[in-house]
């Protein structure tokens, strides 16, 4: 078998074509990521996740963004519709919010595992501000590091109990971003002392998680021009000051925040210290360039990725009715969006 590529790739639609299967067999991405375009119903989705793994000949991780609220790829009528995380945190109140987030994540994990998905891109440890861009703000867990840390731990434990690996995002913090990184590059002018006391501090207690995702954002106090995804200095801070030693993936390489051709983006992110290149749109020509420039998954990156996969576990038993009733009690009956 060919060496693993340091990539996570998407596919075009709800069914894997023979041509796509041949491409993935040759490219050998470390994992796959799914979006709404790939999802119709549970039977179709389970077939797709099975076909993706068959294409590469191994139990490859399959990722999704199923946060709840606006960012959830699996929706009714087949799956639960959740309220935005910040709304649920406020609804539950300080004494109950973490437990409610744990149960939410546990129920999400149950839905994911049933269709063959074993990695979910949360928790978010970004700290919300008044100025946080609306594309992100109501996806967050709070405005203080301690609140965010408690909810982040609860989300991670709920996912892990359900047999789903969490992805910590967006390292080292996107809460000060005032523009949408899907479209343009956010720049943060806050002093390093504020970043360390608030943004970086929210990630430190979660640094043990197996997988993490970078932010496409410039922190002028550390690196005047390069976004974190391309910045060796910021990757070093993620590894050193924050202490994250898991497998570090980029946010989607196709986002408008990043400059340069797509292949160059992959090469720069790998050179900066990212272990895995995330490319989401399923466009073949772009994926070929990304695979070529990302290179093989080897050395310390391979060790970290193997360690992350070793953390996958079978789901613990779950009584769905009891979990839903407990969550309803915590949220005074208003559970879903």
PDB file of N, CA and C in Angstrom, residues 133 135-136 173-189 215-220 223-228 234 255-258:
ATOM      1  N   UNK A 133     -17.052  38.005  15.033  1.00  0.00           N
ATOM      2  CA  UNK A 133     -17.881  38.021  13.826  1.00  0.00           C
ATOM      3  C   UNK A 133     -19.073  37.077  13.989  1.00  0.00           C
ATOM      4  N   UNK A 135     -20.439  35.054  12.062  1.00  0.00           N
ATOM      5  CA  UNK A 135     -20.272  33.723  11.467  1.00  0.00           C
ATOM      6  C   UNK A 135     -19.811  32.722  12.518  1.00  0.00           C
ATOM      7  N   UNK A 136     -19.196  33.236  13.588  1.00  0.00           N
ATOM      8  CA  UNK A 136     -18.642  32.380  14.630  1.00  0.00           C
ATOM      9  C   UNK A 136     -19.348  32.516  15.969  1.00  0.00           C
ATOM     10  N   UNK A 173      -7.010  30.444  18.797  1.00  0.00           N
ATOM     11  CA  UNK A 173      -8.118  31.290  19.221  1.00  0.00           C
ATOM     12  C   UNK A 173      -8.584  32.234  18.139  1.00  0.00           C
ATOM     13  N   UNK A 174      -9.889  32.217  17.850  1.00  0.00           N
ATOM     14  CA  UNK A 174     -10.473  33.024  16.779  1.00  0.00           C
ATOM     15  C   UNK A 174     -11.490  34.022  17.334  1.00  0.00           C
ATOM     16  N   UNK A 175     -11.627  34.111  18.673  1.00  0.00           N
ATOM     17  CA  UNK A 175     -12.655  34.959  19.249  1.00  0.00           C
ATOM     18  C   UNK A 175     -12.493  36.437  18.958  1.00  0.00           C
ATOM     19  N   UNK A 176     -11.272  36.892  18.706  1.00  0.00           N
ATOM     20  CA  UNK A 176     -11.025  38.295  18.378  1.00  0.00           C
ATOM     21  C   UNK A 176     -11.185  38.595  16.889  1.00  0.00           C
ATOM     22  N   UNK A 177     -11.532  37.592  16.096  1.00  0.00           N
ATOM     23  CA  UNK A 177     -11.716  37.811  14.664  1.00  0.00           C
ATOM     24  C   UNK A 177     -12.976  38.619  14.382  1.00  0.00           C
ATOM     25  N   UNK A 178     -12.836  39.677  13.626  1.00  0.00           N
ATOM     26  CA  UNK A 178     -13.965  40.556  13.321  1.00  0.00           C
ATOM     27  C   UNK A 178     -14.432  40.444  11.875  1.00  0.00           C
ATOM     28  N   UNK A 179     -13.791  39.582  11.090  1.00  0.00           N
ATOM     29  CA  UNK A 179     -14.252  39.314   9.728  1.00  0.00           C
ATOM     30  C   UNK A 179     -14.364  37.811   9.540  1.00  0.00           C
ATOM     31  N   UNK A 180     -15.053  37.411   8.507  1.00  0.00           N
ATOM     32  CA  UNK A 180     -15.306  35.999   8.215  1.00  0.00           C
ATOM     33  C   UNK A 180     -14.125  35.410   7.461  1.00  0.00           C
ATOM     34  N   UNK A 181     -13.424  34.463   8.089  1.00  0.00           N
ATOM     35  CA  UNK A 181     -12.233  33.889   7.455  1.00  0.00           C
ATOM     36  C   UNK A 181     -12.576  33.006   6.257  1.00  0.00           C
ATOM     37  N   UNK A 182     -13.862  32.679   6.060  1.00  0.00           N
ATOM     38  CA  UNK A 182     -14.236  32.003   4.818  1.00  0.00           C
ATOM     39  C   UNK A 182     -14.028  32.925   3.612  1.00  0.00           C
ATOM     40  N   UNK A 183     -14.042  34.248   3.880  1.00  0.00           N
ATOM     41  CA  UNK A 183     -13.993  35.224   2.798  1.00  0.00           C
ATOM     42  C   UNK A 183     -12.719  36.050   2.781  1.00  0.00           C
ATOM     43  N   UNK A 184     -12.199  36.412   3.940  1.00  0.00           N
ATOM     44  CA  UNK A 184     -11.032  37.290   4.004  1.00  0.00           C
ATOM     45  C   UNK A 184     -10.238  36.988   5.267  1.00  0.00           C
ATOM     46  N   UNK A 185      -9.040  37.516   5.347  1.00  0.00           N
ATOM     47  CA  UNK A 185      -8.132  37.172   6.436  1.00  0.00           C
ATOM     48  C   UNK A 185      -8.337  38.091   7.637  1.00  0.00           C
ATOM     49  N   UNK A 186      -8.757  37.552   8.791  1.00  0.00           N
ATOM     50  CA  UNK A 186      -8.870  38.381   9.999  1.00  0.00           C
ATOM     51  C   UNK A 186      -7.487  38.746  10.533  1.00  0.00           C
ATOM     52  N   UNK A 187      -7.397  39.951  11.083  1.00  0.00           N
ATOM     53  CA  UNK A 187      -6.165  40.422  11.714  1.00  0.00           C
ATOM     54  C   UNK A 187      -6.500  40.874  13.131  1.00  0.00           C
ATOM     55  N   UNK A 188      -5.683  40.440  14.082  1.00  0.00           N
ATOM     56  CA  UNK A 188      -5.892  40.773  15.489  1.00  0.00           C
ATOM     57  C   UNK A 188      -4.724  41.619  15.959  1.00  0.00           C
ATOM     58  N   UNK A 189      -5.032  42.782  16.561  1.00  0.00           N
ATOM     59  CA  UNK A 189      -3.992  43.693  17.024  1.00  0.00           C
ATOM     60  C   UNK A 189      -3.806  43.649  18.541  1.00  0.00           C
ATOM     61  N   UNK A 215      -6.484  28.130  13.252  1.00  0.00           N
ATOM     62  CA  UNK A 215      -7.269  29.282  12.817  1.00  0.00           C
ATOM     63  C   UNK A 215      -6.541  29.981  11.677  1.00  0.00           C
ATOM     64  N   UNK A 216      -7.289  30.375  10.647  1.00  0.00           N
ATOM     65  CA  UNK A 216      -6.732  31.220   9.590  1.00  0.00           C
ATOM     66  C   UNK A 216      -6.861  32.671  10.046  1.00  0.00           C
ATOM     67  N   UNK A 217      -5.922  33.131  10.867  1.00  0.00           N
ATOM     68  CA  UNK A 217      -6.022  34.460  11.448  1.00  0.00           C
ATOM     69  C   UNK A 217      -4.626  34.968  11.786  1.00  0.00           C
ATOM     70  N   UNK A 218      -4.396  36.256  11.588  1.00  0.00           N
ATOM     71  CA  UNK A 218      -3.109  36.882  11.899  1.00  0.00           C
ATOM     72  C   UNK A 218      -3.165  37.474  13.304  1.00  0.00           C
ATOM     73  N   UNK A 219      -2.153  37.177  14.102  1.00  0.00           N
ATOM     74  CA  UNK A 219      -1.990  37.786  15.427  1.00  0.00           C
ATOM     75  C   UNK A 219      -0.737  38.659  15.340  1.00  0.00           C
ATOM     76  N   UNK A 220      -0.940  39.954  15.197  1.00  0.00           N
ATOM     77  CA  UNK A 220       0.187  40.843  14.919  1.00  0.00           C
ATOM     78  C   UNK A 220       1.198  40.874  16.059  1.00  0.00           C
ATOM     79  N   UNK A 223       3.123  37.432  14.950  1.00  0.00           N
ATOM     80  CA  UNK A 223       3.558  37.280  13.558  1.00  0.00           C
ATOM     81  C   UNK A 223       2.795  38.304  12.735  1.00  0.00           C
ATOM     82  N   UNK A 224       3.476  39.275  12.198  1.00  0.00           N
ATOM     83  CA  UNK A 224       2.830  40.442  11.607  1.00  0.00           C
ATOM     84  C   UNK A 224       2.065  40.144  10.323  1.00  0.00           C
ATOM     85  N   UNK A 225       2.458  39.143   9.580  1.00  0.00           N
ATOM     86  CA  UNK A 225       1.866  38.921   8.268  1.00  0.00           C
ATOM     87  C   UNK A 225       1.205  37.561   8.092  1.00  0.00           C
ATOM     88  N   UNK A 226       1.781  36.511   8.660  1.00  0.00           N
ATOM     89  CA  UNK A 226       1.314  35.161   8.358  1.00  0.00           C
ATOM     90  C   UNK A 226       0.143  34.738   9.236  1.00  0.00           C
ATOM     91  N   UNK A 227      -0.909  34.154   8.642  1.00  0.00           N
ATOM     92  CA  UNK A 227      -1.949  33.545   9.473  1.00  0.00           C
ATOM     93  C   UNK A 227      -1.391  32.341  10.233  1.00  0.00           C
ATOM     94  N   UNK A 228      -2.048  31.996  11.318  1.00  0.00           N
ATOM     95  CA  UNK A 228      -1.545  30.917  12.175  1.00  0.00           C
ATOM     96  C   UNK A 228      -1.262  29.650  11.388  1.00  0.00           C
ATOM     97  N   UNK A 234       3.630  30.750  15.379  1.00  0.00           N
ATOM     98  CA  UNK A 234       2.366  30.460  16.058  1.00  0.00           C
ATOM     99  C   UNK A 234       2.164  28.965  16.260  1.00  0.00           C
ATOM    100  N   UNK A 255     -10.481  28.169   2.042  1.00  0.00           N
ATOM    101  CA  UNK A 255     -11.116  29.384   2.550  1.00  0.00           C
ATOM    102  C   UNK A 255     -10.427  30.643   2.028  1.00  0.00           C
ATOM    103  N   UNK A 256     -11.221  31.711   1.891  1.00  0.00           N
ATOM    104  CA  UNK A 256     -10.723  32.940   1.294  1.00  0.00           C
ATOM    105  C   UNK A 256      -9.676  33.660   2.113  1.00  0.00           C
ATOM    106  N   UNK A 257      -9.521  33.299   3.393  1.00  0.00           N
ATOM    107  CA  UNK A 257      -8.525  33.960   4.239  1.00  0.00           C
ATOM    108  C   UNK A 257      -7.097  33.700   3.778  1.00  0.00           C
ATOM    109  N   UNK A 258      -6.863  32.574   3.129  1.00  0.00           N
ATOM    110  CA  UNK A 258      -5.491  32.182   2.806  1.00  0.00           C
ATOM    111  C   UNK A 258      -5.069  32.695   1.437  1.00  0.00           C
TER     112      UNK A 258
END
